[in-house]
Short mmCIF file of C-alpha atoms in Angstrom, two decimals:
data_model
loop_
_atom_site.label_atom_id
_atom_site.label_comp_id
_atom_site.label_asym_id
_atom_site.label_seq_id
_atom_site.Cartn_x
_atom_site.Cartn_y
_atom_site.Cartn_z
CA MET A 1 10.07 -23.76 -32.59
CA ALA A 2 10.97 -24.22 -29.23
CA ASN A 3 9.32 -24.90 -25.84
CA ILE A 4 10.45 -21.99 -23.32
CA VAL A 5 9.91 -21.83 -19.42
CA VAL A 6 9.83 -18.21 -18.32
CA VAL A 7 10.97 -17.73 -14.34
CA GLY A 8 11.76 -15.13 -12.50
CA ALA A 9 15.29 -15.22 -11.02
CA GLN A 10 14.70 -12.79 -8.02
CA TRP A 11 11.98 -12.11 -5.66
CA GLY A 12 9.43 -11.61 -8.40
CA ASP A 13 8.27 -8.46 -9.99
CA GLU A 14 11.07 -9.04 -12.50
CA GLY A 15 9.10 -7.90 -15.40
CA LYS A 16 8.26 -11.20 -16.55
CA GLY A 17 4.62 -9.87 -17.98
CA LYS A 18 6.37 -8.03 -20.79
CA ILE A 19 8.84 -10.55 -21.74
CA VAL A 20 6.37 -13.11 -21.97
CA ASP A 21 3.74 -10.70 -23.99
CA LEU A 22 6.94 -9.79 -26.18
CA LEU A 23 8.01 -13.53 -26.67
CA THR A 24 4.44 -14.77 -27.65
CA GLU A 25 4.53 -13.15 -31.03
CA SER A 26 7.09 -16.18 -31.16
CA ALA A 27 5.12 -18.69 -29.73
CA ASP A 28 1.57 -20.80 -30.70
CA ALA A 29 0.61 -21.03 -26.73
CA VAL A 30 1.28 -19.43 -23.16
CA ALA A 31 0.57 -21.39 -20.43
CA ARG A 32 0.25 -20.82 -16.46
CA PHE A 33 1.72 -23.25 -14.17
CA GLN A 34 1.52 -22.06 -10.56
CA GLY A 35 0.32 -19.44 -8.21
CA GLY A 36 -2.87 -17.55 -8.21
CA HIS A 37 -3.86 -13.91 -8.51
CA ASN A 38 -1.18 -12.86 -5.59
CA ALA A 39 0.77 -12.74 -9.26
CA GLY A 40 0.49 -9.08 -10.99
CA HIS A 41 1.73 -9.07 -14.90
CA THR A 42 1.73 -5.70 -16.33
CA VAL A 43 2.06 -4.82 -19.97
CA LYS A 44 1.95 -1.91 -21.77
CA ILE A 45 1.35 -1.76 -25.52
CA LYS A 46 1.55 1.71 -26.96
CA ASN A 47 -0.33 3.65 -24.39
CA ARG A 48 -2.73 0.88 -23.07
CA GLU A 49 -1.73 -0.61 -19.93
CA PHE A 50 -3.16 -4.30 -18.71
CA ILE A 51 -2.48 -5.68 -15.44
CA LEU A 52 -2.91 -9.52 -15.39
CA HIS A 53 -3.03 -11.76 -12.64
CA LEU A 54 -4.40 -15.23 -13.62
CA ILE A 55 -4.73 -15.19 -17.36
CA PRO A 56 -1.79 -15.73 -19.20
CA SER A 57 0.07 -12.38 -21.13
CA GLY A 58 -0.41 -14.30 -24.41
CA ILE A 59 -3.89 -13.25 -24.70
CA LEU A 60 -3.38 -9.87 -26.01
CA HIS A 61 -2.06 -11.57 -28.74
CA LYS A 62 -4.78 -12.64 -31.66
CA GLY A 63 -4.78 -16.26 -32.40
CA LYS A 64 -2.81 -17.34 -29.66
CA THR A 65 -3.46 -20.59 -27.19
CA CYS A 66 -3.58 -19.47 -23.10
CA ILE A 67 -3.61 -22.42 -20.69
CA ILE A 68 -4.21 -22.07 -17.12
CA GLY A 69 -2.38 -25.18 -15.58
CA ASN A 70 -3.22 -27.49 -12.81
CA GLY A 71 -0.62 -25.97 -10.48
CA VAL A 72 -2.44 -22.94 -10.15
CA VAL A 73 -5.23 -21.82 -7.59
CA ILE A 74 -7.90 -20.11 -8.94
CA ASP A 75 -10.23 -17.57 -7.47
CA PRO A 76 -13.39 -17.65 -9.80
CA LYS A 77 -14.57 -14.48 -8.93
CA ALA A 78 -11.15 -12.96 -9.56
CA LEU A 79 -10.62 -14.75 -12.96
CA ILE A 80 -14.16 -13.47 -14.36
CA GLU A 81 -13.64 -10.34 -13.38
CA GLU A 82 -10.53 -10.50 -15.34
CA MET A 83 -12.33 -12.09 -17.96
CA LYS A 84 -14.97 -9.49 -18.36
CA GLY A 85 -12.08 -6.80 -18.29
CA LEU A 86 -10.43 -7.63 -21.18
CA LYS A 87 -13.28 -8.23 -23.10
CA LYS A 88 -14.32 -4.54 -22.42
CA GLU A 89 -10.74 -4.13 -23.86
CA LYS A 90 -12.54 -5.73 -27.07
CA ILE A 91 -9.64 -8.72 -26.06
CA SER A 92 -11.06 -12.07 -27.73
CA ILE A 93 -11.31 -15.00 -25.08
CA GLY A 94 -13.11 -18.06 -26.53
CA LYS A 95 -12.04 -21.08 -27.90
CA ASN A 96 -8.71 -19.70 -27.08
CA PHE A 97 -8.75 -20.10 -23.43
CA TYR A 98 -8.41 -23.06 -21.71
CA ILE A 99 -8.45 -24.06 -17.68
CA SER A 100 -7.74 -26.96 -16.36
CA GLY A 101 -10.39 -29.27 -14.12
CA ARG A 102 -7.55 -30.07 -12.12
CA ALA A 103 -6.62 -26.76 -11.07
CA HIS A 104 -7.62 -26.05 -7.17
CA VAL A 105 -10.61 -23.40 -6.46
CA ILE A 106 -9.85 -20.57 -3.43
CA MET A 107 -12.85 -20.82 -1.60
CA PRO A 108 -14.23 -18.19 0.69
CA TYR A 109 -12.73 -19.76 3.72
CA HIS A 110 -9.55 -19.43 2.38
CA ASN A 111 -9.30 -15.95 2.56
CA VAL A 112 -10.85 -15.68 5.95
CA LEU A 113 -8.00 -17.95 7.28
CA ASP A 114 -5.18 -16.63 5.19
CA GLY A 115 -5.93 -12.88 7.11
CA LYS A 116 -6.34 -14.66 10.47
CA HIS A 117 -3.13 -16.87 9.88
CA GLU A 118 -0.90 -14.08 9.14
CA GLN A 119 -2.45 -11.85 12.02
CA ALA A 120 -1.35 -14.85 14.40
CA LYS A 121 2.11 -14.55 13.58
CA GLY A 122 2.09 -10.64 14.99
CA LYS A 123 5.62 -9.27 14.13
CA LYS A 124 6.71 -12.55 12.56
CA MET A 125 4.22 -11.52 9.10
CA ILE A 126 5.27 -13.21 6.04
CA GLY A 127 3.64 -10.22 4.18
CA THR A 128 0.95 -12.47 2.26
CA THR A 129 -0.93 -10.67 0.21
CA GLY A 130 -4.24 -12.12 2.19
CA ARG A 131 -5.99 -13.62 -0.95
CA GLY A 132 -6.66 -17.27 0.09
CA ILE A 133 -3.22 -18.78 -2.05
CA GLY A 134 -1.42 -20.42 0.99
CA PRO A 135 -4.77 -22.19 2.45
CA ALA A 136 -5.73 -23.65 -0.56
CA TYR A 137 -2.40 -24.96 -1.50
CA VAL A 138 -2.89 -26.23 2.14
CA ASP A 139 -6.29 -28.13 1.32
CA LYS A 140 -4.64 -29.32 -1.86
CA MET A 141 -1.78 -30.98 -0.10
CA SER A 142 -4.14 -31.77 2.66
CA ARG A 143 -6.44 -33.75 0.34
CA ALA A 144 -9.45 -31.54 1.07
CA GLY A 145 -9.33 -29.00 -2.01
CA ILE A 146 -11.97 -28.62 -4.31
CA ARG A 147 -11.00 -28.80 -8.23
CA MET A 148 -12.15 -26.70 -11.07
CA ALA A 149 -13.78 -30.14 -12.15
CA ASP A 150 -15.42 -30.24 -9.05
CA LEU A 151 -17.97 -27.18 -9.74
CA LEU A 152 -19.09 -29.09 -12.75
CA ASP A 153 -20.96 -31.61 -10.89
CA GLY A 154 -23.15 -29.45 -8.21
CA ARG A 155 -24.07 -32.56 -6.30
CA GLY A 156 -20.69 -33.64 -5.35
CA PHE A 157 -19.31 -30.19 -5.02
CA LYS A 158 -22.33 -29.69 -2.34
CA GLU A 159 -20.93 -32.51 -0.25
CA LYS A 160 -17.49 -31.37 -0.49
CA LEU A 161 -17.95 -27.86 0.54
CA LYS A 162 -20.33 -29.10 3.47
CA ALA A 163 -17.76 -31.18 4.84
CA ASN A 164 -15.04 -28.84 4.26
CA LEU A 165 -17.30 -26.16 6.73
CA SER A 166 -18.20 -28.35 9.39
CA GLU A 167 -14.85 -28.16 10.22
CA ILE A 168 -14.05 -24.37 9.57
CA ASN A 169 -16.74 -23.12 10.69
CA PHE A 170 -16.34 -24.81 14.18
CA LEU A 171 -12.67 -23.19 13.78
CA LEU A 172 -13.80 -19.70 13.00
CA GLU A 173 -16.51 -19.48 15.89
CA LYS A 174 -14.37 -21.16 18.33
CA LYS A 175 -11.02 -19.93 17.66
CA TYR A 176 -11.71 -16.60 16.04
CA ASN A 177 -14.93 -15.71 17.16
CA GLU A 178 -16.42 -15.16 13.50
CA ARG A 179 -19.60 -16.02 12.31
CA LYS A 180 -19.97 -19.33 10.32
CA ILE A 181 -20.42 -19.21 6.67
CA SER A 182 -23.41 -20.46 4.57
CA VAL A 183 -22.80 -23.50 2.89
CA GLN A 184 -25.81 -22.82 0.69
CA LYS A 185 -24.81 -18.97 0.06
CA VAL A 186 -21.29 -20.34 -0.68
CA TYR A 187 -23.04 -23.07 -3.14
CA ASN A 188 -25.23 -20.77 -5.21
CA GLU A 189 -22.37 -18.12 -5.26
CA TYR A 190 -19.75 -20.97 -6.77
CA MET A 191 -22.43 -22.41 -9.20
CA GLY A 192 -22.65 -18.84 -10.69
CA TYR A 193 -19.38 -19.00 -11.35
CA ALA A 194 -19.30 -22.54 -12.69
CA GLU A 195 -21.75 -21.60 -15.04
CA TYR A 196 -19.89 -18.80 -16.26
CA LEU A 197 -16.33 -20.91 -16.66
CA SER A 198 -17.52 -24.41 -17.99
CA PRO A 199 -16.91 -23.77 -21.46
CA PHE A 200 -13.34 -23.23 -20.30
CA ILE A 201 -12.69 -25.91 -18.21
CA THR A 202 -11.08 -29.07 -19.70
CA ASP A 203 -7.97 -31.64 -19.23
CA THR A 204 -5.41 -28.93 -20.02
CA VAL A 205 -2.56 -31.94 -19.77
CA VAL A 206 -4.16 -33.64 -22.90
CA LYS A 207 -4.31 -29.99 -24.68
CA ALA A 208 -0.48 -28.99 -23.95
CA ASN A 209 0.84 -31.89 -24.87
CA ASN A 210 -1.67 -32.55 -28.35
CA LEU A 211 0.05 -29.02 -28.92
CA ILE A 212 3.44 -30.08 -28.50
CA GLU A 213 3.13 -33.62 -30.62
CA LYS A 214 1.75 -31.26 -33.23
CA GLY A 215 5.23 -29.42 -33.36
CA LYS A 216 3.48 -26.43 -32.02
CA SER A 217 5.85 -24.24 -29.30
CA ILE A 218 4.73 -23.33 -25.89
CA LEU A 219 5.84 -20.26 -23.56
CA PHE A 220 5.47 -21.45 -20.25
CA GLU A 221 5.07 -18.13 -17.83
CA GLY A 222 6.00 -18.52 -13.94
CA ALA A 223 4.57 -16.15 -11.41
CA GLN A 224 6.49 -14.85 -8.93
CA GLY A 225 10.36 -15.59 -8.62
CA THR A 226 12.65 -18.17 -7.34
CA LEU A 227 13.64 -16.68 -4.13
CA LEU A 228 9.99 -16.88 -3.54
CA ASP A 229 9.84 -20.96 -4.07
CA ILE A 230 8.34 -22.84 -1.34
CA ASP A 231 11.32 -25.01 -1.62
CA TYR A 232 14.47 -23.02 -2.80
CA GLY A 233 13.28 -19.01 -1.62
CA THR A 234 13.72 -17.75 1.38
CA TYR A 235 11.29 -19.81 3.89
CA PRO A 236 9.16 -19.22 5.49
CA PHE A 237 9.10 -15.77 3.67
CA VAL A 238 8.04 -17.16 0.54
CA THR A 239 4.81 -18.10 -1.84
CA SER A 240 3.01 -21.72 -1.46
CA SER A 241 4.12 -22.75 -4.68
CA SER A 242 6.67 -24.11 -7.11
CA ALA A 243 7.90 -21.10 -8.77
CA CYS A 244 10.95 -22.63 -10.04
CA ALA A 245 11.52 -23.75 -13.67
CA GLY A 246 10.84 -27.55 -12.42
CA GLY A 247 7.03 -26.40 -11.28
CA VAL A 248 5.99 -26.56 -14.98
CA CYS A 249 6.45 -30.24 -15.18
CA THR A 250 4.05 -30.90 -12.11
CA GLY A 251 1.88 -27.82 -13.12
CA LEU A 252 1.11 -28.55 -16.33
CA GLY A 253 1.58 -32.47 -16.80
CA VAL A 254 4.42 -31.27 -19.05
CA SER A 255 7.43 -33.91 -19.49
CA PRO A 256 11.04 -32.33 -18.31
CA LYS A 257 12.06 -33.71 -22.22
CA ASN A 258 9.81 -31.40 -23.75
CA ILE A 259 11.39 -28.33 -22.55
CA ASP A 260 13.76 -26.87 -24.68
CA GLY A 261 15.01 -23.77 -22.28
CA VAL A 262 14.58 -21.67 -19.67
CA LEU A 263 14.73 -17.71 -19.58
CA GLY A 264 15.72 -16.40 -16.45
CA ILE A 265 13.92 -12.69 -15.79
CA VAL A 266 16.49 -10.59 -13.87
CA LYS A 267 15.95 -7.00 -12.94
CA ALA A 268 18.96 -4.56 -13.26
CA TYR A 269 18.62 -4.26 -9.61
CA THR A 270 16.68 -5.98 -7.34
CA THR A 271 13.44 -5.52 -5.26
CA ARG A 272 11.35 -7.46 -2.94
CA VAL A 273 7.78 -7.15 -2.04
CA GLY A 274 6.57 -8.09 1.64
CA SER A 275 8.93 -9.41 4.78
CA GLY A 276 12.14 -11.52 4.58
CA PRO A 277 15.65 -11.26 4.09
CA PHE A 278 17.16 -8.75 1.31
CA PRO A 279 21.15 -8.25 1.97
CA THR A 280 21.45 -6.09 -0.62
CA GLU A 281 18.31 -3.44 0.71
CA LEU A 282 18.86 0.04 0.43
CA LEU A 283 17.02 2.31 3.02
CA ASP A 284 18.37 5.57 1.72
CA THR A 285 18.07 8.43 -0.68
CA MET A 286 19.03 5.68 -3.47
CA GLY A 287 16.62 3.06 -2.40
CA GLU A 288 13.92 5.57 -2.78
CA GLU A 289 15.52 7.18 -6.11
CA LEU A 290 15.12 3.54 -7.79
CA ARG A 291 11.42 2.93 -5.86
CA LEU A 292 10.41 6.17 -7.84
CA LYS A 293 12.18 6.00 -11.40
CA GLY A 294 11.28 2.11 -11.31
CA GLY A 295 7.60 2.60 -10.27
CA GLU A 296 8.48 0.04 -7.81
CA TYR A 297 4.61 -0.79 -6.05
CA GLY A 298 2.98 -3.66 -6.51
CA ALA A 299 0.76 -4.37 -9.56
CA THR A 300 -1.72 -6.74 -7.16
CA THR A 301 -1.47 -4.58 -3.78
CA GLY A 302 -0.08 -1.24 -4.66
CA ARG A 303 2.49 -1.85 -1.95
CA ALA A 304 5.56 -0.21 -2.12
CA ARG A 305 8.84 -2.43 -3.17
CA ARG A 306 11.91 -2.70 -1.19
CA CYS A 307 14.85 -1.73 -3.51
CA GLY A 308 18.33 -2.56 -3.61
CA TRP A 309 21.57 -3.38 -5.70
CA LEU A 310 21.76 -6.49 -7.82
CA ASP A 311 22.83 -9.49 -5.84
CA THR A 312 25.16 -11.93 -7.94
CA VAL A 313 25.41 -14.33 -4.97
CA ALA A 314 21.06 -14.60 -4.83
CA LEU A 315 21.11 -15.13 -8.96
CA LYS A 316 23.36 -18.16 -9.16
CA HIS A 317 21.47 -19.73 -6.41
CA ALA A 318 18.73 -19.00 -9.21
CA ILE A 319 20.67 -20.05 -12.01
CA ARG A 320 21.76 -23.47 -10.35
CA ILE A 321 18.11 -24.36 -9.64
CA ASN A 322 16.33 -23.65 -12.69
CA GLY A 323 19.41 -23.94 -15.64
CA PHE A 324 19.17 -21.07 -17.13
CA SER A 325 19.75 -20.87 -20.95
CA GLY A 326 19.45 -17.26 -21.51
CA ILE A 327 18.89 -14.17 -19.70
CA ALA A 328 16.39 -11.23 -19.96
CA LEU A 329 17.60 -8.18 -18.36
CA THR A 330 14.87 -5.76 -17.74
CA LYS A 331 14.37 -1.96 -16.29
CA LEU A 332 18.15 -1.06 -17.27
CA ASP A 333 17.08 2.38 -17.99
CA VAL A 334 15.85 2.66 -14.18
CA LEU A 335 19.94 2.84 -13.50
CA ASP A 336 19.98 6.06 -15.68
CA GLY A 337 22.37 8.96 -14.18
CA ILE A 338 23.50 6.79 -11.22
CA ASP A 339 27.47 8.04 -11.09
CA LYS A 340 28.33 4.41 -9.53
CA ILE A 341 26.42 1.40 -9.62
CA LYS A 342 27.32 -1.64 -6.94
CA VAL A 343 27.01 -5.08 -7.35
CA CYS A 344 26.70 -7.70 -4.55
CA VAL A 345 29.47 -10.51 -5.26
CA ALA A 346 29.76 -12.36 -1.71
CA TYR A 347 28.47 -12.31 1.82
CA LYS A 348 29.80 -11.38 5.16
CA TYR A 349 28.48 -13.25 7.88
CA LYS A 350 29.43 -13.61 11.53
CA ASP A 351 28.83 -17.25 12.60
CA PRO A 352 27.83 -17.74 15.70
CA THR A 353 29.25 -21.78 16.13
CA ASN A 354 32.02 -20.87 14.65
CA SER A 355 32.11 -23.74 12.31
CA ARG A 356 33.00 -21.61 9.33
CA SER A 357 35.24 -19.03 10.72
CA LYS A 358 37.75 -18.07 13.01
CA LYS A 359 36.31 -16.71 16.34
CA GLY A 360 34.73 -12.97 16.17
CA GLN A 361 35.71 -12.87 12.37
CA ALA A 362 33.16 -12.93 9.46
CA CYS A 363 33.02 -15.57 7.25
CA ARG A 364 33.04 -14.86 3.10
CA LEU A 365 29.85 -16.74 1.57
CA THR A 366 29.16 -16.85 -2.10
CA ASP A 367 26.98 -19.77 -1.71
CA PHE A 368 23.25 -18.48 -0.76
CA PRO A 369 22.26 -19.87 2.76
CA GLN A 370 19.48 -22.16 3.10
CA GLN A 371 18.30 -20.63 6.21
CA ALA A 372 16.50 -17.40 6.25
CA GLY A 373 18.17 -16.37 9.69
CA VAL A 374 21.26 -16.36 8.03
CA VAL A 375 20.71 -14.33 4.85
CA GLU A 376 18.91 -11.67 7.35
CA GLU A 377 22.33 -11.70 9.22
CA CYS A 378 24.43 -11.18 5.72
CA GLU A 379 26.38 -8.51 4.89
CA PRO A 380 26.82 -7.66 1.29
CA VAL A 381 30.08 -7.40 -0.58
CA TYR A 382 29.85 -4.97 -3.42
CA ILE A 383 32.35 -4.07 -6.44
CA GLU A 384 31.59 -0.99 -7.94
CA LEU A 385 31.21 -0.11 -11.66
CA ASP A 386 30.85 3.29 -13.30
CA GLY A 387 27.04 4.32 -14.52
CA TRP A 388 25.99 6.38 -17.53
CA LYS A 389 24.57 9.75 -18.05
CA LYS A 390 22.99 9.24 -21.47
CA SER A 391 19.53 7.66 -21.72
CA THR A 392 18.92 4.21 -22.41
CA LYS A 393 15.22 4.53 -22.52
CA GLY A 394 13.80 3.25 -25.55
CA ILE A 395 17.32 1.98 -27.19
CA THR A 396 16.66 -1.04 -29.44
CA ARG A 397 20.32 -1.61 -30.67
CA LEU A 398 23.05 -2.52 -28.26
CA LYS A 399 25.56 -0.39 -30.34
CA ASP A 400 23.59 2.20 -29.57
CA LEU A 401 23.82 1.84 -25.33
CA PRO A 402 26.54 3.92 -23.53
CA LYS A 403 29.95 2.31 -23.16
CA GLU A 404 29.60 2.22 -19.41
CA ALA A 405 25.85 0.22 -19.81
CA ARG A 406 27.37 -2.63 -21.99
CA ALA A 407 30.01 -2.86 -19.65
CA TYR A 408 27.53 -3.82 -16.80
CA ILE A 409 25.80 -6.01 -19.27
CA ASN A 410 28.88 -7.45 -19.82
CA TYR A 411 29.76 -7.87 -16.20
CA ILE A 412 26.64 -9.62 -15.57
CA SER A 413 26.59 -12.24 -18.40
CA GLU A 414 30.40 -13.14 -17.19
CA THR A 415 30.00 -13.21 -13.52
CA LEU A 416 26.94 -15.39 -13.96
CA ASN A 417 28.40 -17.24 -16.69
CA VAL A 418 24.78 -17.32 -18.90
CA ASN A 419 24.36 -15.01 -21.85
CA ILE A 420 21.96 -11.97 -22.06
CA ASP A 421 19.60 -12.50 -24.78
CA ILE A 422 17.21 -9.62 -24.21
CA ILE A 423 17.64 -6.30 -22.48
CA SER A 424 14.73 -4.42 -21.69
CA THR A 425 14.87 -0.41 -22.03
CA GLY A 426 11.61 0.57 -21.03
CA GLN A 427 7.90 -0.33 -19.80
CA LYS A 428 6.55 -0.78 -23.70
CA ARG A 429 6.76 -3.71 -25.79
CA ASP A 430 9.02 -2.14 -28.38
CA GLU A 431 11.54 -0.78 -25.99
CA VAL A 432 13.78 -3.82 -26.12
CA ILE A 433 17.06 -4.86 -27.58
CA ILE A 434 16.55 -8.47 -28.78
CA LEU A 435 20.03 -10.38 -28.92
CA LYS A 436 18.24 -13.76 -29.46
CA ASP A 437 14.82 -15.07 -29.79
CA PRO A 438 14.90 -18.00 -27.38
CA ILE A 439 11.88 -19.50 -28.90
CA LYS A 440 13.21 -19.22 -32.81
CA LYS A 441 16.84 -19.62 -31.61
CA THR A 442 17.84 -17.30 -33.84
CA LYS A 443 20.29 -14.02 -33.44
CA LYS A 444 19.00 -10.73 -33.97
CA HIS A 445 20.94 -7.44 -34.53
CA LYS A 446 23.48 -6.17 -32.08
#
């Protein structure tokens, strides 16, 4: 058995929840290593739909260990609501669930500051979910954060809360003309959360590494996607955490030598939520068709996703950073019935400095630019492939796909130089073609 990282290869929303749920059958544990409740992983099992924000998707399987690592920022209220919601659905949460004591806590003032900071940007708004994620990570890095383990020490927690609110209340009053936040009110609220969550808070570094030492397999579940990574995404239109495979090591305390593979989740087209550059975005009827057929609305916010053609320039960037050992291609069925399917193979960019092109001429870029402003000015260079008329929904064998769909899959694999291990042909758990199980490292039927 292998320890596998599952990460999004685009701007998130690639369908990671379903793939993690699928692979959990072969794993012993599932662990989240970054992000917060701004993530939304949707899993459909028969006629039941589950939307998970903080708890790993593996919780839907009996006998699987689920871990929230120290790289995650946690809103205790949101986590408890999610736990109670799952319990109502008869999903067991007990000794199979662990929360890192090192994980940082999202406080009420983080939510307030998140909204105020976003409003202040005006037309340059990032498109944050406003759930306090960014400010919580800011406090973590400025060493003013409060961690889950702090909630277990009432006196120490209150002292830290007082220190933080003395500064934040001054800011709220003087700059934003907002009311002060009561120390006692927040303290009482969070002590209630602590009572509920204390049985689950532990040293997950020890827990995860003990599992590995015993030969157990862990599925490392990422949130968001590579192009939203704080370092490698389209900064500043990114999330506040390390959404790439490297985030596993810092977000869970697991050594790189214990990671056996990285599975990149790639949507058969491209979507993005919020502001920021998106070279292949379609602002026409085709973009709307993809949105409607794909149900492209955020699981967390309900916001409509921007839709466009597949972008191999961006995907090669994701492959370079993450070192994908395989790809899971999702939402292939959304492309059913389209006559011609376009794929972006390069960008055209008119460099105002003329350093990469002759005066007045556009240069051709095949490497993803590091500046969001440059990406914004890029025009996609497309190749065109034949679409298919036959429905691919629910197909479970590669040979049963239309030849044009197989050609599209082969083109993606050959262009990216990465094997496609899994193909999703619908939202449900069993609507999938498994060519290779990355955890068992075994090939399946074709």
